[in-house]
PDB file of C-alpha atoms in Angstrom:
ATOM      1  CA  UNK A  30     -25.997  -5.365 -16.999  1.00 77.00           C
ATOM      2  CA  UNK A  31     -22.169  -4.847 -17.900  1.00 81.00           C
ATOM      3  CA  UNK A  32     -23.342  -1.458 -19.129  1.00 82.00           C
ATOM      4  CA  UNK A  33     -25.269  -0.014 -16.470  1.00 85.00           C
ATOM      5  CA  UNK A  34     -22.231  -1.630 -14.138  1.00 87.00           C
ATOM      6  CA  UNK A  35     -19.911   0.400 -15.900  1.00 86.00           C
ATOM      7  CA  UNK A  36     -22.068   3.619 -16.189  1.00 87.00           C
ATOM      8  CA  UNK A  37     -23.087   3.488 -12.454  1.00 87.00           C
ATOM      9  CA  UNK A  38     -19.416   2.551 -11.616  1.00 82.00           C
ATOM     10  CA  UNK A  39     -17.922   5.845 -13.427  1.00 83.00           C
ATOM     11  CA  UNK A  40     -20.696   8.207 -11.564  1.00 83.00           C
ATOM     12  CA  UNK A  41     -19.622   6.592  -8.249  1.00 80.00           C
ATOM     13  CA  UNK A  42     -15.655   6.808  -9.137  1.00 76.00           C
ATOM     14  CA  UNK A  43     -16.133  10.407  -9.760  1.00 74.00           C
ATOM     15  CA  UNK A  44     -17.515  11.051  -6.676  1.00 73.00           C
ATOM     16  CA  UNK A  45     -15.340   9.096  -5.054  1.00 68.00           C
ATOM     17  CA  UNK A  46     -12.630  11.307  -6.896  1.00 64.00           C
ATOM     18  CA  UNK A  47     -14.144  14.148  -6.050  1.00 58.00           C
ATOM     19  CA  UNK A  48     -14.113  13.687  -2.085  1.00 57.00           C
ATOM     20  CA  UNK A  49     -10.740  12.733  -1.861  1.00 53.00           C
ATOM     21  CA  UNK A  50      -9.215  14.271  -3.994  1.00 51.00           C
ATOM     22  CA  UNK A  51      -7.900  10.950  -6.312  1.00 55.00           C
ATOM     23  CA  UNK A  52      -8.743   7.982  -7.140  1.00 56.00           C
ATOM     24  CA  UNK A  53     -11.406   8.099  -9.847  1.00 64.00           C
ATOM     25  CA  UNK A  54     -10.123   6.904 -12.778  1.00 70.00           C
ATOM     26  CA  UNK A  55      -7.963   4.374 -10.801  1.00 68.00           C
ATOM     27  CA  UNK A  56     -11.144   2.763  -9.057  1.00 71.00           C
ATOM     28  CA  UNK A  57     -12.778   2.323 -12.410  1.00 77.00           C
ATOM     29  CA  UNK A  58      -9.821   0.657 -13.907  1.00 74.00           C
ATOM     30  CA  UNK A  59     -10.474  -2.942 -12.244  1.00 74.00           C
ATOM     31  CA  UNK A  60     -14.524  -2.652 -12.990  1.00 79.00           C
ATOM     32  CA  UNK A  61     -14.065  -1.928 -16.186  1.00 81.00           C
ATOM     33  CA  UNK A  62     -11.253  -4.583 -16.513  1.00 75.00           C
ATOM     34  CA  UNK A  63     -14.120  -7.313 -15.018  1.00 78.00           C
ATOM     35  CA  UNK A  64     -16.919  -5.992 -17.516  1.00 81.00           C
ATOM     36  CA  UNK A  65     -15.241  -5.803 -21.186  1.00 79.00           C
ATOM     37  CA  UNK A  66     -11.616  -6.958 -20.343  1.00 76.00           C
ATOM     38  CA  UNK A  67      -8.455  -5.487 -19.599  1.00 69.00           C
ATOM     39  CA  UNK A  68      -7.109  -4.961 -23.201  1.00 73.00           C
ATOM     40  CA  UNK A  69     -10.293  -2.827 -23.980  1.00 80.00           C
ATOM     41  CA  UNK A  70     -11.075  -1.173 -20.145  1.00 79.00           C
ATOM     42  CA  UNK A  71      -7.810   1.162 -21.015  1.00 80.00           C
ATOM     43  CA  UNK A  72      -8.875   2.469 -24.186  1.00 84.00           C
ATOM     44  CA  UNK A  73     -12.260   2.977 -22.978  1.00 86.00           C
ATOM     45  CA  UNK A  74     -10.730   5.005 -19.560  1.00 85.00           C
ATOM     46  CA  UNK A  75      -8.987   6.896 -21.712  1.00 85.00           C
ATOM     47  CA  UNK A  76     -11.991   8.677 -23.863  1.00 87.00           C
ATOM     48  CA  UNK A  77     -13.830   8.922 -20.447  1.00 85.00           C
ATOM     49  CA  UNK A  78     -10.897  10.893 -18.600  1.00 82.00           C
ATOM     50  CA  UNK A  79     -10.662  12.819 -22.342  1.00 86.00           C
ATOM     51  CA  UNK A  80     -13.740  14.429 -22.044  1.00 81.00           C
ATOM     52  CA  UNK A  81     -13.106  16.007 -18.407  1.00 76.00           C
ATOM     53  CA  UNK A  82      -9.854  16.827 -19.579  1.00 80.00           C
ATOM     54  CA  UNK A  83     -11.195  18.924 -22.736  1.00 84.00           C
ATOM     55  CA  UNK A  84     -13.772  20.935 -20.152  1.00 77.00           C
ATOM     56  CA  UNK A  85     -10.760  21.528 -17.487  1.00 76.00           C
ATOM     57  CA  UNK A  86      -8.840  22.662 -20.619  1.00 86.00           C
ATOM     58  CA  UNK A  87     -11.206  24.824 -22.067  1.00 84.00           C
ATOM     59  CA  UNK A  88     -13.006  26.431 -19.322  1.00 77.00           C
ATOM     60  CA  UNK A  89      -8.782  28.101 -18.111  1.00 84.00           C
ATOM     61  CA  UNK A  90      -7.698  28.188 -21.833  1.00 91.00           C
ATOM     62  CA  UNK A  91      -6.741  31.793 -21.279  1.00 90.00           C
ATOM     63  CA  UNK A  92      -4.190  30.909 -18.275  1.00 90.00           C
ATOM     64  CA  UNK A  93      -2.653  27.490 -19.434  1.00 92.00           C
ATOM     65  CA  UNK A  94       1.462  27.879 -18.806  1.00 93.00           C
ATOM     66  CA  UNK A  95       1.824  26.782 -22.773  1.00 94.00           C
ATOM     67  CA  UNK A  96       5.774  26.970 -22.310  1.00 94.00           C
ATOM     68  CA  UNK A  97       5.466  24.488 -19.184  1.00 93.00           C
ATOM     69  CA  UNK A  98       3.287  22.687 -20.969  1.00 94.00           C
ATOM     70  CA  UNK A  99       5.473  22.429 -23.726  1.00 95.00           C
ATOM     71  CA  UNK A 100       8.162  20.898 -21.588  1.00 94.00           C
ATOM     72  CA  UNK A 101       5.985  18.022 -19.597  1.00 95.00           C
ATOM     73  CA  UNK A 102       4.480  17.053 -23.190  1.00 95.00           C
ATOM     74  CA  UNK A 103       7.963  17.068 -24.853  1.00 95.00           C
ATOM     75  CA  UNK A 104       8.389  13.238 -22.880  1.00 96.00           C
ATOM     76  CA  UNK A 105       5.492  12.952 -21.940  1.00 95.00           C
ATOM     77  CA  UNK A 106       3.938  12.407 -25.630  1.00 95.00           C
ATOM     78  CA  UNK A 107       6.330   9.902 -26.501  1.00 96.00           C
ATOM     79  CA  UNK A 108       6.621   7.963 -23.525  1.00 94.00           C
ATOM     80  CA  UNK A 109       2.568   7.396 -23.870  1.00 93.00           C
ATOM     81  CA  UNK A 110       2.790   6.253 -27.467  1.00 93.00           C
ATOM     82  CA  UNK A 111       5.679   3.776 -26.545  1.00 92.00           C
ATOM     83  CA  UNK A 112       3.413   2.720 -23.531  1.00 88.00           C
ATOM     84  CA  UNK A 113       0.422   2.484 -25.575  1.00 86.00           C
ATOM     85  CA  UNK A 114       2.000   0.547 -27.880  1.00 87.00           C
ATOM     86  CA  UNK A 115       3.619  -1.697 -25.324  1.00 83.00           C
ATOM     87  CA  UNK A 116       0.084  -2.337 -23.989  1.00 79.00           C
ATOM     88  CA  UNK A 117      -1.184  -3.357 -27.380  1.00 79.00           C
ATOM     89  CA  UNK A 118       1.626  -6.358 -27.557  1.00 81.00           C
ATOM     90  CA  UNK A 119       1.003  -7.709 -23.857  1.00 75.00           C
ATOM     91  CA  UNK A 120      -0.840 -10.748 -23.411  1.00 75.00           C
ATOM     92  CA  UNK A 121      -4.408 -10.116 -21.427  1.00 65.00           C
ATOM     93  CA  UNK A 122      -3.030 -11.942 -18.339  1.00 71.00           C
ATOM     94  CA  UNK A 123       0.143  -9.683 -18.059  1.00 74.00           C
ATOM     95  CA  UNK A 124      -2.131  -6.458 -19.031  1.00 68.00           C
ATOM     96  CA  UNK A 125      -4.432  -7.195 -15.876  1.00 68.00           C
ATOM     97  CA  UNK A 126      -1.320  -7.868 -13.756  1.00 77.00           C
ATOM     98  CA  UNK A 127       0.755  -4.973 -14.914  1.00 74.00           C
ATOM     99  CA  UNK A 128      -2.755  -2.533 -14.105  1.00 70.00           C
ATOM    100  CA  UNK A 129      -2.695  -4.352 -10.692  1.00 74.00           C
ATOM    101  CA  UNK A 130       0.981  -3.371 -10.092  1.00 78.00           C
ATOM    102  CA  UNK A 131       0.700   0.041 -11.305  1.00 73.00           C
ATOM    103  CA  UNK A 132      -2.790   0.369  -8.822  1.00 70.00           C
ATOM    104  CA  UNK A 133      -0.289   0.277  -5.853  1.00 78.00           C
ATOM    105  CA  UNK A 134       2.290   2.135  -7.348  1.00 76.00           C
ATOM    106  CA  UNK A 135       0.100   5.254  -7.590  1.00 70.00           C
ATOM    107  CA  UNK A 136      -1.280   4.583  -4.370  1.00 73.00           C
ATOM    108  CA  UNK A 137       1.973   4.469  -2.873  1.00 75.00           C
ATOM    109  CA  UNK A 138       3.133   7.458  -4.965  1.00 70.00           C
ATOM    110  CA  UNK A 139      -0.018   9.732  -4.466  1.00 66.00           C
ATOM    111  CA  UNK A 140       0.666   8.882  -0.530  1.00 68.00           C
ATOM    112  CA  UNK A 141       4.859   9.899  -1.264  1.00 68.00           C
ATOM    113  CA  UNK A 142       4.460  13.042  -2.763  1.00 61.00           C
ATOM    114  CA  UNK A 143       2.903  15.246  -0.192  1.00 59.00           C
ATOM    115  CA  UNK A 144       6.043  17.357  -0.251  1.00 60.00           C
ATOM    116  CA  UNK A 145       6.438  19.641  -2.957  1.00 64.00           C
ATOM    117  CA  UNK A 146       8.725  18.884  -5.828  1.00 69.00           C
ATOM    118  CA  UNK A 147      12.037  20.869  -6.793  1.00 78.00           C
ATOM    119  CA  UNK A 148      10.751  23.578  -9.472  1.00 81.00           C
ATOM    120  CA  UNK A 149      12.521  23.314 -12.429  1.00 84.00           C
ATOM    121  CA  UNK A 150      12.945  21.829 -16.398  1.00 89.00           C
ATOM    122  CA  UNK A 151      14.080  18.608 -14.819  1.00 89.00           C
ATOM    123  CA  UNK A 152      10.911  18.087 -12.742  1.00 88.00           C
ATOM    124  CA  UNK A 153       8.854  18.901 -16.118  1.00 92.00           C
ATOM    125  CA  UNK A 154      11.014  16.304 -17.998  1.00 94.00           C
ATOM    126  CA  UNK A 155      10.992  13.474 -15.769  1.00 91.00           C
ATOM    127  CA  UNK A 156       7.868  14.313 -14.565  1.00 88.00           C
ATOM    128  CA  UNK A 157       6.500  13.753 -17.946  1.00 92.00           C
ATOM    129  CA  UNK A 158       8.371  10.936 -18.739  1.00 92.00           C
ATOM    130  CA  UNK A 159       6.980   8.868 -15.828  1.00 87.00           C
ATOM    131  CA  UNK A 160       3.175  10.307 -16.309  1.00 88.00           C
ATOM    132  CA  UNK A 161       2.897   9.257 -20.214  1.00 91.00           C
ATOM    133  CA  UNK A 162       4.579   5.870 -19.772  1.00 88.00           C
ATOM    134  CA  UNK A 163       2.168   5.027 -17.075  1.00 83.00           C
ATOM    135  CA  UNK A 164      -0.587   6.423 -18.851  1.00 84.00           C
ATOM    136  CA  UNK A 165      -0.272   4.464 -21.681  1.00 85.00           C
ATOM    137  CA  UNK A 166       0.315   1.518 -20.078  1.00 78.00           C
ATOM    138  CA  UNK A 167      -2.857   1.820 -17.732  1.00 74.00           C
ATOM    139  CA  UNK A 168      -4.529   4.919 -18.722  1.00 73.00           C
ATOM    140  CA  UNK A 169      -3.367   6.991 -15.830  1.00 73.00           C
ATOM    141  CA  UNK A 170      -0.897   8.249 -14.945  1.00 71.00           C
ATOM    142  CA  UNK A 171      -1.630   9.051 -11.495  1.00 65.00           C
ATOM    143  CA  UNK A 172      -0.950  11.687  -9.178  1.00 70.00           C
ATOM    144  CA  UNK A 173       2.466  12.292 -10.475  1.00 77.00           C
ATOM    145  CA  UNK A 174       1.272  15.256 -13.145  1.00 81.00           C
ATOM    146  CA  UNK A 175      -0.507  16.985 -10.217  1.00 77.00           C
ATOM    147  CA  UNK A 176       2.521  17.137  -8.618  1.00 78.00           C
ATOM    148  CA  UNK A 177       4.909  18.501 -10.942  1.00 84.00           C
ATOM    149  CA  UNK A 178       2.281  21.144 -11.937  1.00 85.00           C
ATOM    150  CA  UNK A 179       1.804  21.897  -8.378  1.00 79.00           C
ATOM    151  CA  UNK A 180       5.324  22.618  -7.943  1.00 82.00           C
ATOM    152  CA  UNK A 181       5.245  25.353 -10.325  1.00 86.00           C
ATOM    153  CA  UNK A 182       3.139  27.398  -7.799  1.00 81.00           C
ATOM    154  CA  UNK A 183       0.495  28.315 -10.416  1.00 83.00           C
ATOM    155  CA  UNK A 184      -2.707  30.243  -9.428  1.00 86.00           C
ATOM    156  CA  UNK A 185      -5.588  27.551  -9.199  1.00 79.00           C
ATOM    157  CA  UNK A 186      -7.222  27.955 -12.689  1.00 81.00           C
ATOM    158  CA  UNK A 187      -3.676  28.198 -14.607  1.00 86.00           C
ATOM    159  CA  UNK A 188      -2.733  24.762 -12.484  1.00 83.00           C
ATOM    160  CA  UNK A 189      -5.902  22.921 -13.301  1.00 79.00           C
ATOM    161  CA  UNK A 190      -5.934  24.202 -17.276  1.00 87.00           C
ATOM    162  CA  UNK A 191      -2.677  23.841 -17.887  1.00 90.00           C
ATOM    163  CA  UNK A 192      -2.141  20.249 -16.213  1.00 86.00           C
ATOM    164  CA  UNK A 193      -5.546  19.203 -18.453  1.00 85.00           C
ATOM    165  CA  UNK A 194      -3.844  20.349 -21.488  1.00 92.00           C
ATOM    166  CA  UNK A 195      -1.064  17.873 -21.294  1.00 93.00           C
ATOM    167  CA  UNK A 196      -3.322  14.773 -20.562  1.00 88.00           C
ATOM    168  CA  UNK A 197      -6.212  15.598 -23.463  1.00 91.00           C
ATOM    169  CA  UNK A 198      -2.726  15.658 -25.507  1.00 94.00           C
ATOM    170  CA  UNK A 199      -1.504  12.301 -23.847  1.00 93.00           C
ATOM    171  CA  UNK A 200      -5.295  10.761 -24.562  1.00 90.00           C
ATOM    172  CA  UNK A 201      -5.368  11.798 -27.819  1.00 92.00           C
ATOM    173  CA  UNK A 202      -2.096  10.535 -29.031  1.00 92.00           C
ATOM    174  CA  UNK A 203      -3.226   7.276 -26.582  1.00 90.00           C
ATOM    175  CA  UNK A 204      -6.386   6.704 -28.925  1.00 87.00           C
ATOM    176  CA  UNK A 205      -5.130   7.011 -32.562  1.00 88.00           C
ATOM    177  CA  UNK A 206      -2.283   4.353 -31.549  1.00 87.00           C
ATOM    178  CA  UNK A 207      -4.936   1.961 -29.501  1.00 84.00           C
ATOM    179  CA  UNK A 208      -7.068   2.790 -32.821  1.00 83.00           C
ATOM    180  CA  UNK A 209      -4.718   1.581 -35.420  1.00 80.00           C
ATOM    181  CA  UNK A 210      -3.579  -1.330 -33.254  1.00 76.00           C
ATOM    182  CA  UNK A 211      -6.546  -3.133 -32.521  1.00 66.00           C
ATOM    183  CA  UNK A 212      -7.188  -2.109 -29.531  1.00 63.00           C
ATOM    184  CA  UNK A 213     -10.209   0.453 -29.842  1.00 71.00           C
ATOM    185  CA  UNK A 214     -13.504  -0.127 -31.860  1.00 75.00           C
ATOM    186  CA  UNK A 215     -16.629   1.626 -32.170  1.00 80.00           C
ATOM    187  CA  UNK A 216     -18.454  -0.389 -29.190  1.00 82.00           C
ATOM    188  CA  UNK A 217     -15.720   1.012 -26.914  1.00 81.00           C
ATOM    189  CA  UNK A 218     -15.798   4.728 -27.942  1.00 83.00           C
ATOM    190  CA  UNK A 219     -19.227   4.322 -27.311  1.00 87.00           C
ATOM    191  CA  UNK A 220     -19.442   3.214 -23.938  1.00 86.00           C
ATOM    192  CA  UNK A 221     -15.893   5.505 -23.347  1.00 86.00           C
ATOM    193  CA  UNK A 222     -18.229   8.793 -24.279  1.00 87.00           C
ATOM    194  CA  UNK A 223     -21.113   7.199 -21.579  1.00 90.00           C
ATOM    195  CA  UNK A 224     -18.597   6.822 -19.031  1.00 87.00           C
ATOM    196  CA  UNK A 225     -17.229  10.059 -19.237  1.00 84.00           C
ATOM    197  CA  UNK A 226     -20.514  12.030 -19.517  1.00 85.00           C
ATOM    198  CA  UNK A 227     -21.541   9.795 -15.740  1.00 86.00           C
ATOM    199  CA  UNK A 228     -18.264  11.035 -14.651  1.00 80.00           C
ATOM    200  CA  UNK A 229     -18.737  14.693 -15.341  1.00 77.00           C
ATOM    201  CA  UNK A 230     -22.299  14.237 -13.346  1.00 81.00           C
ATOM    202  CA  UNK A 231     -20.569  12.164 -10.486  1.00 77.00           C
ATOM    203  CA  UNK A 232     -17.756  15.031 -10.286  1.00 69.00           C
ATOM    204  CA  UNK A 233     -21.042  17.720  -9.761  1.00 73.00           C
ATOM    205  CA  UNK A 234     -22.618  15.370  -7.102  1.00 72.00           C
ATOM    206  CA  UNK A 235     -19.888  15.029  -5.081  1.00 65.00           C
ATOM    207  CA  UNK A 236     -19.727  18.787  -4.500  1.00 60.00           C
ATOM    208  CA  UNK A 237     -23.221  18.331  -3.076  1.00 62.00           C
ATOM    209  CA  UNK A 238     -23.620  15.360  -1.232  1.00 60.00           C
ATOM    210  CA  UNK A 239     -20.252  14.716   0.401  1.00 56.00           C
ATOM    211  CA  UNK A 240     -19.079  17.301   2.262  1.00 54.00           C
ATOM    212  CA  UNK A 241     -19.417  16.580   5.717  1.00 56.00           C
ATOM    213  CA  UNK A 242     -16.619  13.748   5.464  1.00 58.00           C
ATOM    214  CA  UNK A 243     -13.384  13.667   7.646  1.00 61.00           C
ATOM    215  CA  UNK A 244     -11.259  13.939   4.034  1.00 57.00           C
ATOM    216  CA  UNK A 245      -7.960  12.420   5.420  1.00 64.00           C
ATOM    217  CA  UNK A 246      -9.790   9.337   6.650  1.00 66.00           C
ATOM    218  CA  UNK A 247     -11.553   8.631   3.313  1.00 59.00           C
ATOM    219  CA  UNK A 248      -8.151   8.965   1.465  1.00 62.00           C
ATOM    220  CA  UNK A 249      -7.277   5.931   3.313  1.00 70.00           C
ATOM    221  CA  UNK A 250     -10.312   4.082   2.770  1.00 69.00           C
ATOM    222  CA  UNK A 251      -9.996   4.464  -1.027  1.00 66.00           C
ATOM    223  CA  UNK A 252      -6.004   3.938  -0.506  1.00 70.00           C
ATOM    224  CA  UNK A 253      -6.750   0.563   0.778  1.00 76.00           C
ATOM    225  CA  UNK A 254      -9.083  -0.271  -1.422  1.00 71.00           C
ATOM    226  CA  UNK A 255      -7.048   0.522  -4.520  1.00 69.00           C
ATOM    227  CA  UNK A 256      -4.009  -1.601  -2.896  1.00 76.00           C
ATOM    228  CA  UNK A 257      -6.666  -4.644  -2.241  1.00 76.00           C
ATOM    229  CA  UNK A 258      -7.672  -4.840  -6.048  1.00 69.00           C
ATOM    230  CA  UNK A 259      -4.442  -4.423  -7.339  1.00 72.00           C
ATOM    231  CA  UNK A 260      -3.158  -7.408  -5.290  1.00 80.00           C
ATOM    232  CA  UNK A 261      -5.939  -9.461  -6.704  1.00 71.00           C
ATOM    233  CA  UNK A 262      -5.613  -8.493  -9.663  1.00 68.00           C
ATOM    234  CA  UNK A 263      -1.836  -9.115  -9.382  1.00 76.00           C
ATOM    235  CA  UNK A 264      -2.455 -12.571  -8.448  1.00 76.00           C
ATOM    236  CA  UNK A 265      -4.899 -13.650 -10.446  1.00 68.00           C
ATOM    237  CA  UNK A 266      -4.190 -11.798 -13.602  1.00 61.00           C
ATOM    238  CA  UNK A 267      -7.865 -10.607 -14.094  1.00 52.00           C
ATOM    239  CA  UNK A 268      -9.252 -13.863 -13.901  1.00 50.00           C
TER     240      UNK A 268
END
């Protein structure tokens, strides 16, 4: 039952994600927390997201910015191992509250940067700073990558590629340290690879079966409903 839950829960995340434009990997953060636990629903995210990240990646590889990057990843990397290793040494209770937190911090953040950010090394640095720390400590890191790679005015396919090659770097780097510290075993690379293959069919779906759909109002739907479980979870520490 906690399978299919999770399965059925990525395909519907991804559509979810796919109509408004966020929210995905965000949504499936509390189910999965409820189903195997907070310590192992991050590590499990993470190979889920890695696999859409390797098909955005590979499917622009001739048009990713390598040089921009280069920049993001050159905090970004280290920032995610020093989250990722932070996660490993919280208690469950202060995991589940921390992914609760960070829920309405990206909510609040996807909903701050509509404006475009100054384009520039600084945005790349910081930018990837913020993104890998949050990623490691919840396995996302949000909207705030989308936005710095959005302010470098890339053509669609160079954005998309290039923003995908810094998080399957990120992931990686995120699974050999949840790997050697406990907090990644063969059950949960298994279901991980499930989940991601649903959410690769749930992205496809959503291009077919919602499109009709006032987009600005279901934003707020799933905005709310992101801030609701991260309040609960907040609270009650996943319990």
């Amino acid at each position: 039952m906690q399978l299919f839950i999770l399965l059925s829960g990525s395909f519907l995340a991804a559509m979810i994600s796919g109509a408004a434009g966020f929210g995905g990997s965000l949504l499936l953060l509390p189910v999965a927390s409820a189903c195997v636990g907070a310590r192992t629903a991050v590590p499990v995210l993470t190979i889920a997201q890695l696999m859409g990240n390797i098909a955005r990646m590979s499917a622009g590889w001739s048009q990713i910015r390598w040089r921009e990057a280069g920049l993001f990843s050159l905090t970004a990397l280290p920032l995610a191992a020093l989250g990722a290793l932070g996660f490993t040494l919280l208690p469950p209770e202060a995991v589940s509250r921390f992914v609760g937190a960070a829920l309405i911090l990206l909510v609040v953040l996807k909903l701050a940067l509509k404006k475009e950010l100054p384009r520039g090394r600084g945005t790349l640095l910081i930018g990837g700073a913020l993104t890998g720390g949050l990623s490691g400590l919840c396995g996302s890191g949000g909207p705030i990558g989308a936005a710095v790679f959005l302010s470098l005015d890339l053509p669609p396919v160079a954005y998309i590629a290039s923003e995908a090659a810094t998080a399957t770097a990120m992931h990686i780097l995120k699974i050999f340290v949840y790997s050697k510290l406990s907090a990644l075993d063969g059950r949960a690379l298994l279901i991980g690879l499930a989940m991601g293959g649903c959410m690769v069919l749930g992205t496809y779906a959503a291009r077919r079966f919602i499109r009709g759909m006032d987009k600005g109002r279901f934003q707020r739907y799933v905005a709310v409903l992101l801030c609701a479980v991260g309040v609960y979870m907040v609270l009650t520490g996943g319990g």
